[in-house]
């Protein structure tokens, strides 16, 4: 298995790195403070093809592999995890789900606009009483013949207010439990669909996270994704790929924090020399670098599995688990290396530390990843 990047992949990586430094970094502290959605930056990412990276070109996508997507996610996340999570949701959860399981009519109507970034999408699974437990959906979609009547509440929805298309997981037949769940395409503006309050978050404050309320929303039957009862499988298969994107985000946060700490350690002096010359700091940097390299190989392996048609349930979960833990550990150490300056926003590492925490929570907590991994290795 050779992870040497191709010339095209290196160009994509460089383009993402340049965009992050020139377009995302300016104003990042102010956007974080104000919880400002990066609307202009999202438009520019769409122009670069970052919002439909893995979508076939016939639907307006870039037609690239998963590894290229991972490279972009890492570079964006080094600077602005709020922007990268927008890219992640639109690519991994919305576009991939529609392209893989949607009808041709659904792809022409929705995917073509999502892949080009004309609009962005949201994936709606979590509920007040059903976060990681996707089988316990309280949102209902009652079959009325040619349409469903949708009622319920979704929360923690990334792109909650900025999206135009929402993939909503809902229970149609309670007696069938997870086999009675469906996935529906809901459009902003449908009667009875309301956007709830914006969450005031610890990290990724630039992404708009909202609750969504559905009150007798009429959803046409043609907006159901795949056959009746496929919703739970749709959610699980989509989340499996989503973990790779979030693992890449965590990797990027860790790498960004490390790069800042390394640079600072070569500039800051204490006891007559740069602090990088002190063994206590040098050892921290060695540990950080080693963990990042290990995380990177896990993320690349998961992307390689997906690109080569292998099962990536375990490799994706391992990548997400380890990269998220690495992001948190490295970001904390980066703050420590910066000392008092690490507590100051101007040095950026405190924001990366706040952003790192969410990677241990969304797309399933670290404990959920361990369940996926353990079931896979134990063949449960």
GROMACS .gro file of N, CA and C in nm, residues 249-316:
model
  204
  249UNK      N    1  -1.069   1.594   0.955
  249UNK     CA    2  -1.081   1.723   1.024
  249UNK      C    3  -0.999   1.723   1.153
  250UNK      N    4  -1.011   1.616   1.230
  250UNK     CA    5  -0.936   1.605   1.355
  250UNK      C    6  -0.785   1.605   1.326
  251UNK      N    7  -0.745   1.533   1.222
  251UNK     CA    8  -0.605   1.532   1.182
  251UNK      C    9  -0.557   1.673   1.151
  252UNK      N   10  -0.638   1.748   1.078
  252UNK     CA   11  -0.601   1.884   1.043
  252UNK      C   12  -0.588   1.975   1.164
  253UNK      N   13  -0.681   1.963   1.258
  253UNK     CA   14  -0.674   2.044   1.380
  253UNK      C   15  -0.545   2.013   1.455
  254UNK      N   16  -0.512   1.884   1.467
  254UNK     CA   17  -0.389   1.845   1.535
  254UNK      C   18  -0.266   1.899   1.463
  255UNK      N   19  -0.264   1.884   1.331
  255UNK     CA   20  -0.149   1.930   1.253
  255UNK      C   21  -0.134   2.081   1.261
  256UNK      N   22  -0.247   2.151   1.257
  256UNK     CA   23  -0.242   2.296   1.268
  256UNK      C   24  -0.189   2.343   1.402
  257UNK      N   25  -0.233   2.279   1.509
  257UNK     CA   26  -0.185   2.314   1.643
  257UNK      C   27  -0.037   2.282   1.657
  258UNK      N   28   0.004   2.169   1.603
  258UNK     CA   29   0.146   2.130   1.610
  258UNK      C   30   0.234   2.229   1.534
  259UNK      N   31   0.193   2.267   1.416
  259UNK     CA   32   0.273   2.360   1.336
  259UNK      C   33   0.290   2.494   1.407
  260UNK      N   34   0.185   2.541   1.471
  260UNK     CA   35   0.194   2.666   1.546
  260UNK      C   36   0.287   2.651   1.666
  261UNK      N   37   0.277   2.538   1.735
  261UNK     CA   38   0.361   2.515   1.853
  261UNK      C   39   0.507   2.501   1.814
  262UNK      N   40   0.534   2.431   1.703
  262UNK     CA   41   0.671   2.414   1.655
  262UNK      C   42   0.733   2.549   1.621
  263UNK      N   43   0.658   2.630   1.548
  263UNK     CA   44   0.707   2.763   1.510
  263UNK      C   45   0.734   2.848   1.634
  264UNK      N   46   0.640   2.847   1.727
  264UNK     CA   47   0.654   2.927   1.849
  264UNK      C   48   0.775   2.883   1.931
  265UNK      N   49   0.797   2.751   1.937
  265UNK     CA   50   0.907   2.698   2.018
  265UNK      C   51   1.043   2.740   1.965
  266UNK      N   52   1.051   2.772   1.836
  266UNK     CA   53   1.176   2.815   1.776
  266UNK      C   54   1.198   2.966   1.789
  267UNK      N   55   1.093   3.037   1.830
  267UNK     CA   56   1.101   3.182   1.843
  267UNK      C   57   1.106   3.229   1.988
  268UNK      N   58   1.035   3.161   2.074
  268UNK     CA   59   1.026   3.199   2.215
  268UNK      C   60   1.154   3.157   2.288
  269UNK      N   61   1.211   3.250   2.364
  269UNK     CA   62   1.331   3.219   2.440
  269UNK      C   63   1.303   3.216   2.590
  270UNK      N   64   1.372   3.126   2.658
  270UNK     CA   65   1.365   3.116   2.804
  270UNK      C   66   1.496   3.057   2.854
  271UNK      N   67   1.547   3.111   2.961
  271UNK     CA   68   1.674   3.066   3.018
  271UNK      C   69   1.787   3.073   2.914
  272UNK      N   70   1.783   3.178   2.833
  272UNK     CA   71   1.893   3.207   2.743
  272UNK      C   72   1.893   3.137   2.610
  273UNK      N   73   1.788   3.062   2.578
  273UNK     CA   74   1.785   2.991   2.450
  273UNK      C   75   1.640   2.967   2.408
  274UNK      N   76   1.621   2.932   2.280
  274UNK     CA   77   1.486   2.901   2.232
  274UNK      C   78   1.431   2.783   2.310
  275UNK      N   79   1.302   2.787   2.341
  275UNK     CA   80   1.246   2.682   2.426
  275UNK      C   81   1.248   2.545   2.358
  276UNK      N   82   1.261   2.542   2.225
  276UNK     CA   83   1.272   2.413   2.156
  276UNK      C   84   1.400   2.340   2.193
  277UNK      N   85   1.496   2.413   2.246
  277UNK     CA   86   1.621   2.349   2.287
  277UNK      C   87   1.612   2.285   2.425
  278UNK      N   88   1.503   2.310   2.495
  278UNK     CA   89   1.482   2.247   2.625
  278UNK      C   90   1.417   2.110   2.603
  279UNK      N   91   1.471   2.009   2.668
  279UNK     CA   92   1.425   1.873   2.644
  279UNK      C   93   1.275   1.855   2.674
  280UNK      N   94   1.226   1.925   2.774
  280UNK     CA   95   1.085   1.912   2.810
  280UNK      C   96   0.995   1.951   2.692
  281UNK      N   97   1.032   2.055   2.619
  281UNK     CA   98   0.955   2.099   2.503
  281UNK      C   99   0.982   2.008   2.384
  282UNK      N  100   1.109   1.975   2.363
  282UNK     CA  101   1.145   1.890   2.250
  282UNK      C  102   1.073   1.756   2.256
  283UNK      N  103   1.061   1.699   2.375
  283UNK     CA  104   0.992   1.571   2.390
  283UNK      C  105   0.842   1.585   2.362
  284UNK      N  106   0.784   1.696   2.403
  284UNK     CA  107   0.643   1.721   2.371
  284UNK      C  108   0.623   1.724   2.220
  285UNK      N  109   0.710   1.796   2.152
  285UNK     CA  110   0.700   1.806   2.007
  285UNK      C  111   0.718   1.670   1.940
  286UNK      N  112   0.809   1.589   1.993
  286UNK     CA  113   0.830   1.455   1.938
  286UNK      C  114   0.706   1.369   1.952
  287UNK      N  115   0.643   1.374   2.068
  287UNK     CA  116   0.520   1.297   2.090
  287UNK      C  117   0.407   1.346   2.000
  288UNK      N  118   0.394   1.476   1.987
  288UNK     CA  119   0.289   1.534   1.903
  288UNK      C  120   0.307   1.490   1.758
  289UNK      N  121   0.429   1.501   1.709
  289UNK     CA  122   0.456   1.465   1.570
  289UNK      C  123   0.429   1.317   1.545
  290UNK      N  124   0.470   1.232   1.637
  290UNK     CA  125   0.449   1.088   1.622
  290UNK      C  126   0.301   1.053   1.617
  291UNK      N  127   0.223   1.111   1.706
  291UNK     CA  128   0.080   1.083   1.709
  291UNK      C  129   0.011   1.132   1.582
  292UNK      N  130   0.052   1.247   1.533
  292UNK     CA  131  -0.007   1.300   1.410
  292UNK      C  132   0.024   1.209   1.292
  293UNK      N  133   0.148   1.162   1.284
  293UNK     CA  134   0.184   1.072   1.175
  293UNK      C  135   0.105   0.942   1.182
  294UNK      N  136   0.087   0.891   1.302
  294UNK     CA  137   0.008   0.769   1.319
  294UNK      C  138  -0.138   0.792   1.278
  295UNK      N  139  -0.193   0.905   1.319
  295UNK     CA  140  -0.330   0.939   1.283
  295UNK      C  141  -0.343   0.955   1.132
  296UNK      N  142  -0.245   1.018   1.071
  296UNK     CA  143  -0.250   1.040   0.926
  296UNK      C  144  -0.253   0.906   0.851
  297UNK      N  145  -0.174   0.811   0.895
  297UNK     CA  146  -0.174   0.681   0.828
  297UNK      C  147  -0.307   0.608   0.846
  298UNK      N  148  -0.369   0.621   0.961
  298UNK     CA  149  -0.500   0.561   0.982
  298UNK      C  150  -0.605   0.626   0.892
  299UNK      N  151  -0.600   0.757   0.881
  299UNK     CA  152  -0.697   0.829   0.797
  299UNK      C  153  -0.676   0.793   0.650
  300UNK      N  154  -0.552   0.792   0.605
  300UNK     CA  155  -0.524   0.757   0.466
  300UNK      C  156  -0.566   0.613   0.437
  301UNK      N  157  -0.544   0.525   0.533
  301UNK     CA  158  -0.584   0.384   0.513
  301UNK      C  159  -0.735   0.373   0.497
  302UNK      N  160  -0.810   0.444   0.579
  302UNK     CA  161  -0.957   0.441   0.567
  302UNK      C  162  -1.001   0.494   0.432
  303UNK      N  163  -0.939   0.603   0.386
  303UNK     CA  164  -0.971   0.660   0.255
  303UNK      C  165  -0.935   0.561   0.144
  304UNK      N  166  -0.820   0.494   0.159
  304UNK     CA  167  -0.777   0.394   0.061
  304UNK      C  168  -0.875   0.278   0.055
  305UNK      N  169  -0.921   0.234   0.171
  305UNK     CA  170  -1.021   0.127   0.174
  305UNK      C  171  -1.147   0.166   0.097
  306UNK      N  172  -1.194   0.286   0.121
  306UNK     CA  173  -1.316   0.333   0.055
  306UNK      C  174  -1.295   0.342  -0.096
  307UNK      N  175  -1.181   0.395  -0.136
  307UNK     CA  176  -1.154   0.412  -0.279
  307UNK      C  177  -1.137   0.278  -0.350
  308UNK      N  178  -1.093   0.176  -0.277
  308UNK     CA  179  -1.066   0.046  -0.338
  308UNK      C  180  -1.179  -0.054  -0.318
  309UNK      N  181  -1.293  -0.006  -0.271
  309UNK     CA  182  -1.409  -0.093  -0.258
  309UNK      C  183  -1.403  -0.189  -0.142
  310UNK      N  184  -1.312  -0.165  -0.047
  310UNK     CA  185  -1.304  -0.250   0.072
  310UNK      C  186  -1.403  -0.201   0.178
  311UNK      N  187  -1.436  -0.290   0.271
  311UNK     CA  188  -1.516  -0.247   0.384
  311UNK      C  189  -1.435  -0.150   0.470
  312UNK      N  190  -1.493  -0.033   0.497
  312UNK     CA  191  -1.420   0.068   0.572
  312UNK      C  192  -1.488   0.103   0.705
  313UNK      N  193  -1.577   0.017   0.750
  313UNK     CA  194  -1.644   0.041   0.879
  313UNK      C  195  -1.541   0.049   0.993
  314UNK      N  196  -1.454  -0.053   1.002
  314UNK     CA  197  -1.356  -0.057   1.111
  314UNK      C  198  -1.246   0.046   1.089
  315UNK      N  199  -1.190   0.052   0.968
  315UNK     CA  200  -1.079   0.146   0.945
  315UNK      C  201  -1.125   0.290   0.961
  316UNK      N  202  -1.248   0.321   0.920
  316UNK     CA  203  -1.300   0.456   0.939
  316UNK      C  204  -1.321   0.489   1.085
   0.00000   0.00000   0.00000
